[in-house]
């Protein structure tokens, strides 16, 4: 986990160079990540208050490894590498990356004090105005950022990504292999998810190399 935290952080830091902390206009998947992040803050805080630190450890590791790295990072990569003409969208992705990583470090600081401090000093200390991560404010839960509908649609996006990755793997295709067409079928009606899911079509096309 330390290696994963280090490598992912270094990737994020490269793309945060010169970033001025402007929030930009959040996309569906930015909101999805922040909603899940705030649920994590709430659960982690409650676990620590009940001295159940192993529950916090497990929850943060799962969030960072899968939600943040396996999916969100992969979804925003194409924006970060192809940012021309997408200033607001890229700013929103960087704002989400910044807050997602900083919150992860703060939640894990009592359990992994050294690596979290090292990464905090490498990028966040100058903005956070604290000499150390260990005297900085604990992350605050923001109920306004919790959105169950966004999470449900974002989870569908993640399911689709997982299904296409599985298809490519089973057919010995590179993850970058372009597919001509992706047909999405869900058990829910168009009124429930369709219009919301369409917002993420461009993310799906670019993340999975889908033409149509």
Coordinates of C-alpha atoms in Angstrom, one line a residue:
X1 CA 0.0 0.0 0.0
X2 CA 2.9 2.4 0.7
X3 CA 4.3 1.8 -2.8
X4 CA 0.8 2.4 -4.3
X5 CA 0.4 5.6 -2.3
X6 CA 3.8 6.8 -3.3
X7 CA 3.5 6.1 -7.0
X8 CA 0.0 7.5 -7.3
X9 CA 0.9 10.6 -5.4
X10 CA 3.9 11.2 -7.6
X11 CA 1.6 10.9 -10.7
X12 CA -0.8 13.4 -9.2
X13 CA 2.0 15.8 -8.2
X14 CA 3.2 16.0 -11.8
X15 CA -0.2 17.1 -13.0
X16 CA -0.7 19.5 -10.1
X17 CA 2.4 21.6 -11.1
X18 CA 1.3 25.2 -11.4
X19 CA -2.2 24.4 -10.2
X20 CA -3.9 27.4 -8.5
X21 CA -6.6 25.5 -6.6
X22 CA -9.5 26.8 -8.7
X23 CA -12.4 24.3 -8.5
X24 CA -13.5 24.4 -12.1
X25 CA -16.8 22.9 -13.3
X26 CA -17.3 19.4 -11.8
X27 CA -18.3 16.5 -14.1
X28 CA -20.4 13.5 -13.0
X29 CA -17.3 11.5 -12.0
X30 CA -15.8 14.4 -10.0
X31 CA -19.0 14.6 -8.0
X32 CA -19.0 10.8 -7.7
X33 CA -15.5 10.7 -6.2
X34 CA -16.2 13.6 -3.8
X35 CA -19.5 12.0 -2.7
X36 CA -17.7 8.8 -1.8
X37 CA -14.8 10.7 -0.2
X38 CA -17.2 12.5 2.2
X39 CA -18.9 9.2 3.1
X40 CA -15.4 7.9 3.9
X41 CA -14.6 10.9 6.1
X42 CA -17.8 10.4 8.0
X43 CA -17.2 6.7 8.5
X44 CA -13.5 7.1 9.3
X45 CA -14.1 9.8 11.9
X46 CA -16.8 7.6 13.6
X47 CA -14.5 4.6 13.6
X48 CA -11.6 6.6 15.2
X49 CA -14.0 8.0 17.9
X50 CA -14.9 4.4 18.7
X51 CA -11.2 3.3 18.8
X52 CA -11.8 1.0 15.8
X53 CA -8.8 2.2 13.8
X54 CA -8.6 -1.0 11.8
X55 CA -12.0 -0.2 10.3
X56 CA -10.6 3.2 9.2
X57 CA -7.5 1.6 7.8
X58 CA -9.4 -0.9 5.8
X59 CA -11.9 1.7 4.5
X60 CA -9.3 4.2 3.4
X61 CA -7.1 1.6 1.7
X62 CA -10.1 0.2 -0.2
X63 CA -11.2 3.7 -1.3
X64 CA -7.7 4.8 -2.4
X65 CA -6.7 1.6 -4.1
X66 CA -10.0 1.0 -6.0
X67 CA -12.2 4.1 -6.1
X68 CA -9.4 6.7 -6.4
X69 CA -6.6 4.8 -8.4
X70 CA -8.3 2.0 -10.3
X71 CA -11.2 4.1 -11.6
X72 CA -11.0 7.9 -11.0
X73 CA -7.4 8.3 -11.9
X74 CA -7.9 6.2 -15.1
X75 CA -11.0 8.2 -16.0
X76 CA -9.3 11.7 -15.7
X77 CA -6.0 10.7 -17.3
X78 CA -7.2 11.5 -20.8
X79 CA -8.2 15.0 -19.6
X80 CA -4.9 15.6 -18.0
X81 CA -2.9 14.5 -21.0
X82 CA -5.2 16.2 -23.6
X83 CA -6.1 19.4 -21.8
X84 CA -6.3 21.8 -24.7
X85 CA -9.6 23.6 -24.8
X86 CA -10.9 22.0 -21.6
X87 CA -9.6 24.4 -18.9
X88 CA -12.6 24.2 -16.6
X89 CA -13.0 20.5 -16.8
X90 CA -9.3 19.9 -16.2
X91 CA -9.3 22.4 -13.3
X92 CA -12.2 20.4 -11.8
X93 CA -10.3 17.1 -12.2
X94 CA -7.2 18.6 -10.5
X95 CA -9.3 20.0 -7.7
X96 CA -10.8 16.6 -7.1
X97 CA -7.4 14.9 -7.3
X98 CA -5.9 17.4 -4.8
X99 CA -8.7 17.0 -2.3
X100 CA -9.0 13.3 -2.7
X101 CA -5.2 12.7 -2.1
X102 CA -4.9 15.2 0.7
X103 CA -7.9 13.7 2.5
X104 CA -6.5 10.2 2.1
X105 CA -3.2 11.3 3.7
X106 CA -4.9 13.0 6.6
X107 CA -7.1 10.0 7.3
X108 CA -4.1 7.6 7.2
X109 CA -1.7 9.9 9.1
X110 CA -2.4 8.4 12.6
X111 CA -1.7 4.9 11.2
X112 CA 1.1 5.6 8.7
X113 CA 2.7 8.7 10.1
X114 CA 6.0 8.8 8.1
X115 CA 5.0 8.3 4.4
X116 CA 1.9 10.5 4.8
X117 CA 4.1 13.3 6.3
X118 CA 6.7 12.9 3.5
X119 CA 4.0 13.3 0.8
X120 CA 2.3 16.1 2.6
X121 CA 5.5 18.1 2.7
X122 CA 6.2 17.4 -1.0
X123 CA 3.1 19.2 -2.2
X124 CA 0.4 20.2 0.3
X125 CA 2.3 21.9 3.2
X126 CA 2.7 25.2 1.3
X127 CA -1.1 25.5 0.7
X128 CA -2.3 24.1 4.0
X129 CA -0.1 26.5 6.0
X130 CA 0.9 23.9 8.6
X131 CA 4.4 22.8 9.6
X132 CA 3.3 19.2 9.7
X133 CA 0.4 17.0 8.5
X134 CA 0.1 15.9 12.1
X135 CA -1.0 19.3 13.4
X136 CA -3.3 20.1 10.4
X137 CA -7.1 20.0 10.6
X138 CA -8.9 16.7 10.5
X139 CA -11.0 16.4 7.3
X140 CA -14.5 17.8 7.7
X141 CA -17.6 15.9 6.6
X142 CA -19.7 17.9 4.1
X143 CA -23.2 16.6 3.8
X144 CA -23.9 18.8 0.7
X145 CA -21.4 16.8 -1.3
X146 CA -23.2 13.5 -0.7
X147 CA -25.3 12.7 -3.8
X148 CA -26.8 9.2 -3.9
X149 CA -28.1 9.6 -7.5
X150 CA -24.7 10.7 -8.7
X151 CA -23.1 7.7 -6.9
X152 CA -25.5 5.3 -8.4
X153 CA -24.8 6.5 -12.0
X154 CA -21.1 6.7 -11.3
X155 CA -21.1 3.1 -10.0
X156 CA -22.7 2.1 -13.3
X157 CA -19.9 3.8 -15.1
X158 CA -17.4 1.9 -13.0
X159 CA -19.3 -1.4 -13.8
X160 CA -19.1 -0.7 -17.5
X161 CA -15.4 0.0 -17.3
X162 CA -14.8 -3.2 -15.4
X163 CA -16.9 -5.2 -17.9
X164 CA -15.0 -3.8 -21.0
X165 CA -11.6 -4.4 -19.3
X166 CA -12.7 -8.0 -18.6
X167 CA -13.7 -8.4 -22.2
X168 CA -10.4 -7.1 -23.5
X169 CA -8.4 -9.3 -21.1
X170 CA -10.4 -12.4 -21.9
X171 CA -9.8 -11.8 -25.6
X172 CA -6.1 -11.0 -25.2
X173 CA -6.5 -7.4 -26.3
X174 CA -4.5 -4.5 -25.1
X175 CA -6.4 -2.1 -22.7
X176 CA -5.6 0.6 -25.3
X177 CA -7.2 -1.5 -28.2
X178 CA -9.9 0.6 -29.9
X179 CA -13.3 -0.9 -30.0
X180 CA -15.8 0.2 -32.7
X181 CA -19.0 0.1 -30.7
X182 CA -20.1 -0.3 -27.1
X183 CA -23.8 -1.2 -26.4
X184 CA -25.0 -0.5 -22.8
X185 CA -27.9 -2.4 -21.4
X186 CA -29.1 -1.9 -17.8
X187 CA -32.0 -3.4 -15.8
X188 CA -33.1 0.1 -14.9
X189 CA -35.2 2.3 -17.1
X190 CA -33.8 5.2 -19.2
X191 CA -35.7 7.6 -16.9
X192 CA -33.8 6.3 -13.9
X193 CA -30.3 6.2 -15.3
X194 CA -30.1 7.0 -19.1
X195 CA -30.0 10.7 -19.1
X196 CA -27.5 10.8 -16.3
X197 CA -25.3 8.1 -17.8
X198 CA -25.1 10.0 -21.1
X199 CA -23.2 12.7 -19.3
X200 CA -20.4 10.2 -18.8
X201 CA -20.3 8.9 -22.4
X202 CA -17.3 10.9 -23.4
X203 CA -15.4 9.7 -20.3
X204 CA -16.3 6.1 -21.2
X205 CA -15.2 6.6 -24.9
X206 CA -11.8 8.1 -23.9
X207 CA -11.1 5.8 -20.9
X208 CA -11.9 2.6 -22.8
X209 CA -10.9 3.6 -26.4
X210 CA -14.4 3.3 -27.8
X211 CA -15.3 4.9 -31.1
X212 CA -19.1 4.9 -30.7

